[in-house]
CSV table of C-alpha atoms in Angstrom, one decimal:
chain,number,residue,atom,x,y,z
A,93,MET,CA,41.1,9.1,42.1
A,94,LYS,CA,43.5,9.5,39.4
A,95,ILE,CA,42.5,10.6,35.7
A,96,VAL,CA,43.8,8.6,32.9
A,97,VAL,CA,43.4,9.7,29.3
A,98,ASP,CA,43.8,7.4,26.3
A,99,ARG,CA,45.6,9.8,23.9
A,100,ASN,CA,44.8,7.3,20.9
A,101,LEU,CA,41.1,8.0,21.5
A,102,CYS,CA,41.1,11.7,22.6
A,103,GLU,CA,39.9,13.9,19.7
A,104,SER,CA,39.6,17.2,21.6
A,105,ASN,CA,35.9,17.3,21.4
A,106,GLY,CA,36.0,19.3,24.6
A,107,ARG,CA,32.9,17.9,26.3
A,108,CYS,CA,35.1,16.9,29.3
A,109,VAL,CA,36.1,20.7,29.4
A,110,ASP,CA,32.3,21.7,29.5
A,111,ALA,CA,31.7,19.1,32.4
A,112,CYS,CA,34.6,20.1,34.6
A,113,PRO,CA,36.6,23.0,33.4
A,114,GLN,CA,38.7,23.1,36.7
A,115,VAL,CA,40.2,19.8,35.6
A,116,PHE,CA,40.1,19.7,31.8
A,117,GLU,CA,41.4,22.3,29.3
A,118,LEU,CA,42.2,22.3,25.6
A,119,ASP,CA,45.5,24.2,25.0
A,120,ASP,CA,46.3,26.4,21.9
A,121,HIS,CA,47.1,23.4,19.8
A,122,ASP,CA,43.8,21.8,20.9
A,123,ARG,CA,45.6,19.1,23.0
A,124,LEU,CA,43.9,18.0,26.2
A,125,VAL,CA,45.6,19.1,29.3
A,126,ILE,CA,44.7,17.6,32.6
A,127,LEU,CA,45.1,20.4,35.1
A,128,ILE,CA,44.7,18.3,38.2
A,129,ASP,CA,45.4,14.6,37.5
A,130,ARG,CA,44.5,13.7,41.1
A,131,PRO,CA,41.6,15.9,41.8
A,132,SER,CA,40.0,16.2,45.3
A,133,GLU,CA,36.8,14.4,46.2
A,134,ASP,CA,34.7,17.3,46.0
A,135,LEU,CA,35.1,17.4,42.2
A,136,ARG,CA,34.2,13.7,41.8
A,137,THR,CA,30.6,14.3,40.5
A,138,GLN,CA,31.9,16.6,37.8
A,139,VAL,CA,34.9,14.4,36.9
A,140,GLU,CA,32.6,11.3,36.6
A,141,GLN,CA,30.4,13.4,34.4
A,142,ALA,CA,33.3,14.3,32.1
A,143,VAL,CA,34.3,10.6,31.9
A,144,ARG,CA,30.8,9.6,31.0
A,145,VAL,CA,30.1,12.4,28.3
A,146,CYS,CA,33.4,11.8,26.3
A,147,PRO,CA,31.8,10.5,23.0
A,148,ARG,CA,35.1,8.5,22.4
A,149,GLN,CA,35.3,7.1,26.0
A,150,ALA,CA,38.8,8.3,26.1
A,151,LEU,CA,38.9,9.0,29.9
A,152,HIS,CA,39.1,6.6,32.8
A,153,LEU,CA,39.3,6.9,36.6
A,154,GLU,CA,41.7,4.9,38.7
A,155,ASP,CA,41.7,4.9,42.5
B,1310,MET,CA,18.5,-17.3,29.0
B,1311,LYS,CA,16.9,-17.7,25.5
B,1312,LEU,CA,17.9,-16.8,21.9
B,1313,TYR,CA,16.4,-13.3,21.0
B,1314,SER,CA,15.1,-15.1,17.7
B,1315,ASP,CA,13.0,-17.5,19.9
B,1316,ALA,CA,11.4,-14.7,22.0
B,1317,GLU,CA,8.1,-12.8,21.4
B,1318,LEU,CA,9.2,-9.5,20.1
B,1319,ALA,CA,7.9,-6.7,18.1
B,1320,GLU,CA,8.9,-6.7,14.3
B,1321,PHE,CA,10.1,-3.6,12.7
B,1322,THR,CA,11.6,-2.7,9.3
B,1323,PRO,CA,14.1,0.2,9.5
B,1324,PHE,CA,14.3,2.5,6.5
B,1325,SER,CA,10.8,1.7,5.4
B,1326,ALA,CA,8.2,4.2,4.1
B,1327,GLU,CA,6.6,4.3,7.7
B,1328,SER,CA,6.3,7.9,8.9
B,1329,PRO,CA,8.5,9.0,11.9
B,1330,GLU,CA,5.4,9.7,14.0
B,1331,SER,CA,4.2,6.2,13.5
B,1332,THR,CA,7.7,4.8,14.1
B,1333,ARG,CA,8.0,6.7,17.3
B,1334,ARG,CA,4.7,5.3,18.6
B,1335,ARG,CA,5.6,1.7,17.8
B,1336,MET,CA,9.1,2.0,19.1
B,1337,ARG,CA,7.6,3.4,22.4
B,1338,ASP,CA,5.4,0.4,22.8
B,1339,ALA,CA,8.1,-2.1,21.8
B,1340,ARG,CA,10.7,-0.4,24.1
B,1341,ALA,CA,8.3,-0.6,27.1
B,1342,ALA,CA,7.7,-4.4,26.5
B,1343,ALA,CA,11.3,-5.5,25.7
B,1344,ALA,CA,14.9,-4.4,25.1
B,1345,LEU,CA,15.0,-5.8,21.6
B,1346,ALA,CA,12.8,-5.9,18.5
B,1347,LYS,CA,13.3,-8.1,15.4
B,1348,GLY,CA,14.5,-6.5,12.2
B,1349,PRO,CA,14.7,-8.0,8.7
B,1350,PHE,CA,18.5,-9.1,9.2
B,1351,GLY,CA,18.9,-9.2,12.9
B,1352,PRO,CA,17.7,-7.8,16.3
B,1353,LEU,CA,17.1,-4.1,17.0
B,1354,VAL,CA,18.3,-2.6,20.2
B,1355,LEU,CA,15.8,-0.1,21.5
B,1356,ARG,CA,16.8,1.3,24.9
B,1357,HIS,CA,19.1,4.3,25.5
B,1358,ASP,CA,21.3,2.5,28.2
B,1359,ASP,CA,21.8,-0.6,26.0
B,1360,VAL,CA,22.7,1.3,22.9
B,1361,VAL,CA,25.2,3.5,24.9
B,1362,LYS,CA,26.8,0.3,26.3
B,1363,LEU,CA,27.0,-1.5,23.0
B,1364,LEU,CA,28.6,1.5,21.2
B,1365,HIS,CA,31.5,1.1,23.5
B,1366,ASP,CA,31.5,-2.7,23.6
B,1367,LYS,CA,34.5,-4.4,21.9
B,1368,ARG,CA,32.5,-7.5,21.1
B,1369,LEU,CA,30.8,-5.6,18.3
B,1370,ARG,CA,32.4,-4.2,15.2
B,1371,GLY,CA,31.2,-1.7,12.7
B,1372,PRO,CA,29.5,-2.7,9.5
B,1373,GLY,CA,32.7,-3.1,7.5
B,1374,MET,CA,32.2,-3.8,3.9
B,1375,ASP,CA,28.9,-5.8,4.5
B,1376,LEU,CA,26.8,-3.2,2.9
B,1377,ALA,CA,29.0,-2.8,-0.1
B,1378,ARG,CA,28.8,-6.6,-0.7
B,1379,LEU,CA,25.1,-6.7,-0.2
B,1380,SER,CA,24.3,-3.8,-2.4
B,1381,GLY,CA,26.4,-5.2,-5.4
B,1382,ILE,CA,29.5,-3.0,-5.5
B,1383,PRO,CA,32.2,-5.1,-7.3
B,1384,GLU,CA,35.3,-5.9,-5.3
B,1385,GLY,CA,38.3,-4.0,-6.6
B,1386,SER,CA,36.3,-1.3,-8.4
B,1387,ARG,CA,37.1,2.3,-7.8
B,1388,THR,CA,33.9,2.7,-5.7
B,1389,TRP,CA,35.0,-0.3,-3.6
B,1390,ARG,CA,38.4,1.1,-3.0
B,1391,ARG,CA,37.1,4.3,-2.0
B,1392,GLN,CA,34.6,2.7,0.4
B,1393,LEU,CA,37.5,0.8,2.0
B,1394,ASN,CA,38.7,4.2,3.1
B,1395,ILE,CA,35.5,5.5,4.7
B,1396,LEU,CA,36.2,5.5,8.3
B,1397,LEU,CA,32.8,3.9,9.3
B,1398,PHE,CA,33.6,0.8,7.3
B,1399,MET,CA,37.1,0.4,8.6
B,1400,GLU,CA,38.3,-1.6,11.8
B,1401,GLY,CA,41.3,-2.1,13.9
B,1402,GLU,CA,44.7,-0.6,13.4
B,1403,HIS,CA,43.8,0.3,9.8
B,1404,HIS,CA,40.9,2.5,11.1
B,1405,HIS,CA,42.7,3.7,14.1
B,1406,ARG,CA,45.6,5.0,11.9
B,1407,LEU,CA,43.4,6.8,9.4
B,1408,ARG,CA,41.1,8.4,12.0
B,1409,ARG,CA,44.1,9.6,14.0
B,1410,LEU,CA,45.6,11.3,11.1
B,1411,VAL,CA,42.3,12.8,9.8
B,1412,SER,CA,41.0,14.1,13.2
B,1413,LYS,CA,44.2,15.9,13.8
B,1414,ALA,CA,43.1,18.3,11.1
B,1415,PHE,CA,39.4,18.3,12.0
B,1416,THR,CA,39.2,19.8,15.6
B,1417,PRO,CA,36.1,21.6,17.0
B,1418,ARG,CA,38.0,24.9,17.0
B,1419,ALA,CA,38.9,24.6,13.3
B,1420,VAL,CA,35.2,23.9,12.5
B,1421,ASP,CA,34.1,26.9,14.6
B,1422,ALA,CA,36.1,29.2,12.2
B,1423,LEU,CA,33.6,28.3,9.6
B,1424,ARG,CA,30.7,30.0,11.4
B,1425,PRO,CA,30.6,33.3,9.6
B,1426,TYR,CA,30.9,31.6,6.1
B,1427,THR,CA,28.2,29.0,7.1
B,1428,ARG,CA,25.9,31.9,8.1
B,1429,SER,CA,26.6,33.7,4.9
B,1430,VAL,CA,25.5,30.6,2.9
B,1431,ILE,CA,22.3,30.1,4.5
B,1432,ARG,CA,21.6,33.8,4.4
B,1433,GLY,CA,22.1,33.8,0.8
B,1434,LEU,CA,19.7,30.9,0.3
B,1435,VAL,CA,17.0,32.6,2.3
B,1436,ASP,CA,17.6,35.9,0.3
B,1437,ARG,CA,16.7,34.3,-2.8
B,1438,VAL,CA,13.2,33.0,-1.7
B,1439,PHE,CA,12.3,35.4,1.1
B,1440,ALA,CA,10.1,37.8,-1.0
B,1441,ASP,CA,8.1,34.9,-2.1
B,1442,GLY,CA,7.0,34.0,1.4
B,1443,ARG,CA,7.1,30.3,0.5
B,1444,CYS,CA,9.3,27.6,-1.0
B,1445,ASP,CA,10.0,24.0,-1.1
B,1446,ALA,CA,12.7,24.0,1.7
B,1447,VAL,CA,14.5,20.9,0.3
B,1448,PRO,CA,15.7,22.3,-3.1
B,1449,ALA,CA,15.8,25.9,-1.9
B,1450,LEU,CA,17.4,25.6,1.6
B,1451,CYS,CA,18.5,22.1,2.7
B,1452,ASN,CA,20.2,20.6,-0.5
B,1453,PRO,CA,22.3,23.5,-1.4
B,1454,PHE,CA,23.5,24.3,2.2
B,1455,PRO,CA,26.1,21.7,3.2
B,1456,ILE,CA,28.1,21.5,0.0
B,1457,PRO,CA,29.6,25.0,0.1
B,1458,VAL,CA,30.5,24.6,3.8
B,1459,ILE,CA,32.2,21.2,3.3
B,1460,CYS,CA,34.0,22.7,0.3
B,1461,ALA,CA,35.1,25.8,2.3
B,1462,LEU,CA,36.5,23.3,5.1
B,1463,VAL,CA,38.3,21.0,2.7
B,1464,GLY,CA,39.6,23.9,0.6
B,1465,ILE,CA,37.8,23.3,-2.7
B,1466,GLU,CA,37.8,26.3,-5.1
B,1467,PRO,CA,34.4,28.1,-5.2
B,1468,ASP,CA,34.0,27.8,-8.9
B,1469,ARG,CA,33.9,23.9,-8.5
B,1470,ILE,CA,31.2,23.8,-5.9
B,1471,SER,CA,28.5,23.0,-8.5
B,1472,ASP,CA,30.7,20.1,-9.7
B,1473,MET,CA,31.2,18.9,-6.1
B,1474,SER,CA,27.4,18.9,-5.7
B,1475,ARG,CA,26.9,16.9,-8.8
B,1476,TRP,CA,29.6,14.4,-7.9
B,1477,ALA,CA,28.3,14.1,-4.3
B,1478,THR,CA,24.7,13.3,-5.6
B,1479,SER,CA,26.1,10.5,-7.8
B,1480,ILE,CA,28.6,9.1,-5.3
B,1481,LEU,CA,25.9,9.1,-2.5
B,1482,GLN,CA,24.1,6.3,-4.5
B,1483,ALA,CA,27.0,4.0,-3.4
B,1484,LEU,CA,25.3,3.8,0.1
B,1485,ARG,CA,22.0,2.7,-1.1
B,1486,PHE,CA,21.0,-1.1,-0.6
B,1487,ASP,CA,20.6,-1.3,-4.5
B,1488,ALA,CA,23.8,0.6,-5.2
B,1489,GLY,CA,24.8,-1.9,-7.9
B,1490,MET,CA,22.1,-0.6,-10.1
B,1491,PHE,CA,23.9,2.8,-10.2
B,1492,LEU,CA,27.5,1.6,-10.6
B,1493,ALA,CA,28.3,3.4,-13.9
B,1494,ASP,CA,27.1,6.7,-12.6
B,1495,ILE,CA,28.9,6.3,-9.4
B,1496,GLU,CA,32.1,5.2,-11.0
B,1497,GLN,CA,32.1,8.1,-13.4
B,1498,ALA,CA,31.6,10.7,-10.8
B,1499,GLN,CA,34.2,9.2,-8.6
B,1500,ALA,CA,36.7,9.2,-11.4
B,1501,GLU,CA,36.0,12.9,-12.2
B,1502,LEU,CA,36.4,13.8,-8.5
B,1503,ASP,CA,39.6,11.9,-8.3
B,1504,GLU,CA,41.0,13.7,-11.3
B,1505,TYR,CA,40.0,17.1,-9.9
B,1506,LEU,CA,41.5,16.2,-6.5
B,1507,ASP,CA,44.8,15.0,-8.1
B,1508,GLY,CA,45.4,18.5,-9.5
B,1509,LEU,CA,44.3,20.1,-6.3
B,1510,ILE,CA,46.6,18.1,-4.1
B,1511,ASP,CA,49.6,19.0,-6.4
B,1512,ALA,CA,48.6,22.7,-6.1
B,1513,ARG,CA,48.2,22.4,-2.3
B,1514,ARG,CA,51.5,20.6,-1.9
B,1515,ALA,CA,53.2,23.3,-3.8
B,1516,ALA,CA,51.5,26.2,-1.9
B,1517,PRO,CA,49.6,25.1,1.2
B,1518,ARG,CA,46.7,27.2,2.4
B,1519,ASP,CA,44.8,27.2,5.6
B,1520,ASP,CA,42.5,24.5,4.8
B,1521,LEU,CA,41.7,20.8,5.5
B,1522,LEU,CA,43.4,19.4,2.4
B,1523,SER,CA,46.6,21.2,3.1
B,1524,ARG,CA,46.5,20.1,6.7
B,1525,LEU,CA,46.0,16.5,5.7
B,1526,ILE,CA,48.8,16.7,3.2
B,1527,ALA,CA,51.1,18.0,5.9
B,1528,VAL,CA,49.9,15.7,8.7
B,1529,GLU,CA,52.4,13.3,9.9
B,1530,GLU,CA,52.8,11.0,12.8
B,1531,ALA,CA,56.2,9.4,13.3
B,1532,GLY,CA,56.9,9.5,9.6
B,1533,ASP,CA,53.5,8.2,8.6
B,1534,THR,CA,51.7,10.4,6.1
B,1535,LEU,CA,48.6,9.9,3.9
B,1536,SER,CA,49.0,8.5,0.4
B,1537,ARG,CA,47.5,10.3,-2.6
B,1538,GLU,CA,44.7,7.7,-2.9
B,1539,GLU,CA,44.0,8.1,0.9
B,1540,LEU,CA,43.7,11.9,0.5
B,1541,GLN,CA,41.3,11.4,-2.4
B,1542,ALA,CA,39.3,8.9,-0.4
B,1543,VAL,CA,39.2,11.1,2.7
B,1544,VAL,CA,37.8,14.0,0.6
B,1545,ALA,CA,35.3,11.7,-1.0
B,1546,MET,CA,34.3,10.4,2.4
B,1547,MET,CA,33.7,14.0,3.6
B,1548,LEU,CA,31.6,14.7,0.7
B,1549,VAL,CA,29.5,11.6,1.3
B,1550,ALA,CA,29.3,11.7,5.0
B,1551,GLY,CA,29.0,15.5,5.4
B,1552,THR,CA,26.3,16.4,3.0
B,1553,ASP,CA,23.4,14.0,2.8
B,1554,THR,CA,23.2,13.6,6.6
B,1555,THR,CA,23.2,17.4,7.3
B,1556,ARG,CA,20.8,18.4,4.6
B,1557,ASN,CA,18.3,15.9,5.7
B,1558,GLN,CA,18.7,16.8,9.4
B,1559,LEU,CA,18.0,20.4,8.4
B,1560,GLY,CA,14.9,19.3,6.6
B,1561,ASN,CA,13.7,17.3,9.6
B,1562,MET,CA,14.5,20.2,11.9
B,1563,ILE,CA,12.3,22.5,9.7
B,1564,HIS,CA,9.5,20.1,9.6
B,1565,THR,CA,9.6,19.6,13.4
B,1566,PHE,CA,9.2,23.3,13.9
B,1567,THR,CA,6.2,23.5,11.5
B,1568,GLU,CA,4.6,20.9,13.8
B,1569,PHE,CA,5.4,23.0,17.0
B,1570,PRO,CA,4.8,26.7,16.3
B,1571,ASP,CA,5.1,27.5,20.1
B,1572,ALA,CA,8.6,26.3,19.9
B,1573,TRP,CA,9.4,28.6,17.0
B,1574,SER,CA,8.0,31.5,18.9
B,1575,ARG,CA,10.2,30.6,21.8
B,1576,VAL,CA,13.4,30.4,19.8
B,1577,ARG,CA,12.5,33.7,18.1
B,1578,ALA,CA,12.0,35.4,21.5
B,1579,ARG,CA,15.1,33.8,23.0
B,1580,PRO,CA,17.9,33.3,20.3
B,1581,GLU,CA,20.1,32.1,23.1
B,1582,LEU,CA,18.2,28.9,22.9
B,1583,VAL,CA,19.3,28.0,19.4
B,1584,PRO,CA,22.1,25.5,20.3
B,1585,ASN,CA,19.7,23.8,22.8
B,1586,ALA,CA,16.9,23.8,20.3
B,1587,VAL,CA,19.2,22.2,17.7
B,1588,GLU,CA,20.2,19.5,20.1
B,1589,GLU,CA,16.5,18.8,20.8
B,1590,ALA,CA,15.7,18.7,17.1
B,1591,ILE,CA,18.5,16.2,16.4
B,1592,ARG,CA,17.1,14.1,19.2
B,1593,TRP,CA,13.5,14.4,18.2
B,1594,ALA,CA,13.8,13.7,14.5
B,1595,PRO,CA,17.3,12.3,13.8
B,1596,ALA,CA,18.4,11.9,10.1
B,1597,THR,CA,19.9,8.6,11.2
B,1598,GLN,CA,17.5,6.0,12.5
B,1599,ALA,CA,19.8,3.1,13.1
B,1600,ILE,CA,23.5,2.4,13.7
B,1601,PRO,CA,24.6,-0.9,12.1
B,1602,ARG,CA,26.9,-3.1,14.0
B,1603,PHE,CA,28.1,-6.8,13.7
B,1604,VAL,CA,28.3,-9.2,16.8
B,1605,LEU,CA,31.8,-11.0,17.1
B,1606,GLU,CA,30.9,-13.1,20.2
B,1607,ASP,CA,27.6,-14.0,21.8
B,1608,ILE,CA,26.2,-11.1,23.8
B,1609,GLU,CA,23.2,-10.9,26.3
B,1610,ILE,CA,20.9,-8.1,26.6
B,1611,ASP,CA,18.2,-8.2,29.2
B,1612,GLY,CA,18.2,-12.1,29.3
B,1613,LEU,CA,18.1,-12.5,25.5
B,1614,VAL,CA,21.2,-13.9,23.6
B,1615,ILE,CA,22.3,-12.4,20.3
B,1616,PRO,CA,24.7,-15.0,18.9
B,1617,LYS,CA,28.0,-14.4,17.3
B,1618,GLY,CA,27.8,-13.5,13.6
B,1619,VAL,CA,24.5,-11.6,13.6
B,1620,PRO,CA,24.1,-8.1,12.4
B,1621,VAL,CA,22.6,-5.8,15.0
B,1622,ALA,CA,20.9,-2.4,14.6
B,1623,LEU,CA,21.3,0.1,17.5
B,1624,MET,CA,18.1,2.2,17.0
B,1625,SER,CA,19.3,5.6,17.9
B,1626,MET,CA,16.0,7.0,17.0
B,1627,SER,CA,14.2,4.8,19.6
B,1628,ALA,CA,16.9,5.4,22.3
B,1629,ASN,CA,16.6,9.2,21.7
B,1630,HIS,CA,13.1,8.9,22.9
B,1631,ASP,CA,13.6,6.6,25.9
B,1632,GLU,CA,11.5,8.0,28.6
B,1633,SER,CA,13.0,5.9,31.3
B,1634,VAL,CA,16.1,7.8,31.0
B,1635,LEU,CA,14.8,11.1,29.7
B,1636,PRO,CA,11.8,12.4,31.4
B,1637,GLY,CA,9.2,13.9,29.1
B,1638,ALA,CA,10.9,12.4,26.1
B,1639,ASP,CA,7.6,12.6,24.2
B,1640,ARG,CA,7.7,16.3,24.3
B,1641,PHE,CA,9.6,18.6,21.9
B,1642,ASP,CA,11.1,21.0,24.3
B,1643,VAL,CA,13.7,23.5,23.1
B,1644,ALA,CA,14.6,24.6,26.6
B,1645,ARG,CA,15.1,21.0,27.8
B,1646,GLU,CA,17.7,20.4,30.3
B,1647,ALA,CA,18.7,16.8,30.0
B,1648,PRO,CA,19.9,14.8,33.0
B,1649,ASP,CA,23.5,13.8,33.4
B,1650,SER,CA,22.8,10.1,32.6
B,1651,TRP,CA,21.5,11.2,29.0
B,1652,GLN,CA,23.5,11.1,25.9
B,1653,LEU,CA,22.4,12.1,22.4
B,1654,LEU,CA,22.7,9.1,20.2
B,1655,THR,CA,22.1,10.5,16.7
B,1656,PHE,CA,25.9,10.9,16.2
B,1657,GLY,CA,26.7,7.5,17.6
B,1658,GLY,CA,29.4,6.9,20.1
B,1659,GLY,CA,32.7,5.1,20.7
B,1660,ILE,CA,35.4,4.6,18.1
B,1661,HIS,CA,33.0,5.5,15.2
B,1662,TYR,CA,31.6,8.5,16.8
B,1663,CYS,CA,30.7,10.9,14.2
B,1664,LEU,CA,33.8,12.9,13.2
B,1665,GLY,CA,31.7,15.7,11.7
B,1666,ALA,CA,29.4,16.1,14.8
B,1667,ASN,CA,30.8,19.5,15.6
B,1668,LEU,CA,30.6,20.7,12.0
B,1669,ALA,CA,27.1,19.5,11.8
B,1670,ARG,CA,26.2,21.5,14.9
B,1671,VAL,CA,27.8,24.7,13.6
B,1672,GLU,CA,25.8,24.2,10.4
B,1673,LEU,CA,22.6,23.5,12.1
B,1674,THR,CA,22.8,26.4,14.7
B,1675,GLU,CA,23.7,28.9,12.0
B,1676,ALA,CA,20.7,27.7,10.0
B,1677,LEU,CA,18.2,27.9,12.8
B,1678,ALA,CA,19.6,31.2,13.9
B,1679,GLU,CA,19.2,32.6,10.4
B,1680,LEU,CA,15.9,31.0,9.7
B,1681,SER,CA,14.3,31.9,13.1
B,1682,SER,CA,15.5,35.6,12.8
B,1683,ARG,CA,14.0,35.9,9.3
B,1684,PHE,CA,10.7,33.9,9.3
B,1685,GLU,CA,8.1,35.4,11.7
B,1686,SER,CA,6.2,32.1,11.6
B,1687,LEU,CA,6.8,28.8,9.9
B,1688,ARG,CA,4.1,26.4,8.6
B,1689,LEU,CA,3.6,23.6,6.2
B,1690,ASP,CA,2.4,24.8,2.7
B,1691,GLY,CA,1.5,21.4,1.3
B,1692,GLU,CA,2.1,17.7,1.8
B,1693,PRO,CA,5.7,17.0,2.5
B,1694,GLU,CA,7.2,14.0,0.8
B,1695,PRO,CA,9.5,11.7,2.8
B,1696,ASN,CA,12.6,10.1,1.3
B,1697,PRO,CA,11.6,6.8,-0.4
B,1698,PRO,CA,12.2,3.5,1.3
B,1699,GLY,CA,15.7,2.0,1.1
B,1700,SER,CA,17.2,5.5,1.9
B,1701,VAL,CA,19.6,5.1,4.7
B,1702,ILE,CA,19.0,8.7,5.9
B,1703,ILE,CA,15.7,9.8,7.2
B,1704,GLY,CA,14.4,13.0,5.8
B,1705,TYR,CA,12.2,14.7,3.1
B,1706,ARG,CA,12.7,15.1,-0.6
B,1707,SER,CA,10.0,17.7,-0.8
B,1708,LEU,CA,9.0,20.0,2.1
B,1709,PRO,CA,6.7,23.0,1.1
B,1710,ILE,CA,6.8,25.6,3.7
B,1711,ALA,CA,5.6,29.3,4.1
B,1712,TRP,CA,6.5,32.1,6.4
B,1713,ARG,CA,3.9,34.7,5.8
């Protein structure tokens, strides 16, 4: 799976970071950094949770 | 498939004088029977999953200027022009641009920096009444709480806080269904606020500080900046959006804890529960009952059609209590661990998701931490008086409490 973030929608609420800190991080300027843009399958549950909890729905998964 | 208006559905009037407890009970019965209820202007969406889906559905738009028109605010007036720049009432590229510029200066981390000041505000308010053992929580604690915090965030000088409070009270009338009746008062307050901000903008432009106004003045994306009128409108918006909601939510939270003394003891015994307790309080008795939207194309919910052009209310209050998604939703549980499929809907979702949600959480967690550490017990000390019908925000205008 590949993580896609819509930078127009992302507002650095950081809920994705709470859901999956191995993959999502906010840098010193509060900008979202995708640490692994093609994470392994064992992270799927947490990554899908991150996508779901984003209040702005800024995240999508592509295969 | 049939039109929702032809179906046998429960009828309900949001923002009426009905008590939250009675509302919860009726919503529960209605929700079990059908996905929709009938409101005075259009259908009400009752279930959690439907509300979540619709908040992200492009076939619905926000309320736009419908409310302003309905409530009698003259087009072209100062109040109208300010409302045009309230994010909730904006759409499309116009909305997108302003929200992007504003949210850049409003991140969760910036808001977190206000924790110590926020705590000092609520502590000061408690100090004033603590020895009495009782107070009316609304004028003593809830009403004076959010204004200084918003002022600190924006960069308003402390000696103007009481003016900001006065202006906020007047300008808030612009969101009532009968706003036209208060127009002179609203316009006067708006003009005074604009004049004050004019001077403040010049001052911050000349000498920027570490505050929201300075950041908004400096914010820029590919050469695009905020105009003076936009800056004034954004500050007015924060005053309006960031005070009534928070102070009523604090009142609702306090009231809820008077109903559940065991929960109060739990939070006192385990202060690490405070953030979770706040989430549960916001779920249980939200200050916002319904999220207004407008249908741009026919949509279908659970076999019922809502036709294009109909105003829809997404009942966040009902969805927050949807037991089909949240087991034990009818219990107030400060240690609740919600399932992954659950989303708190009090702050909405999608493109109009509450920009101030994180600030609201900072304020409410600091308030609960302070109150629970100071008040050994918490009980009602008289009959609470809810906000009158027609208020868009659910809360109390009088809440007598005692802690000894």
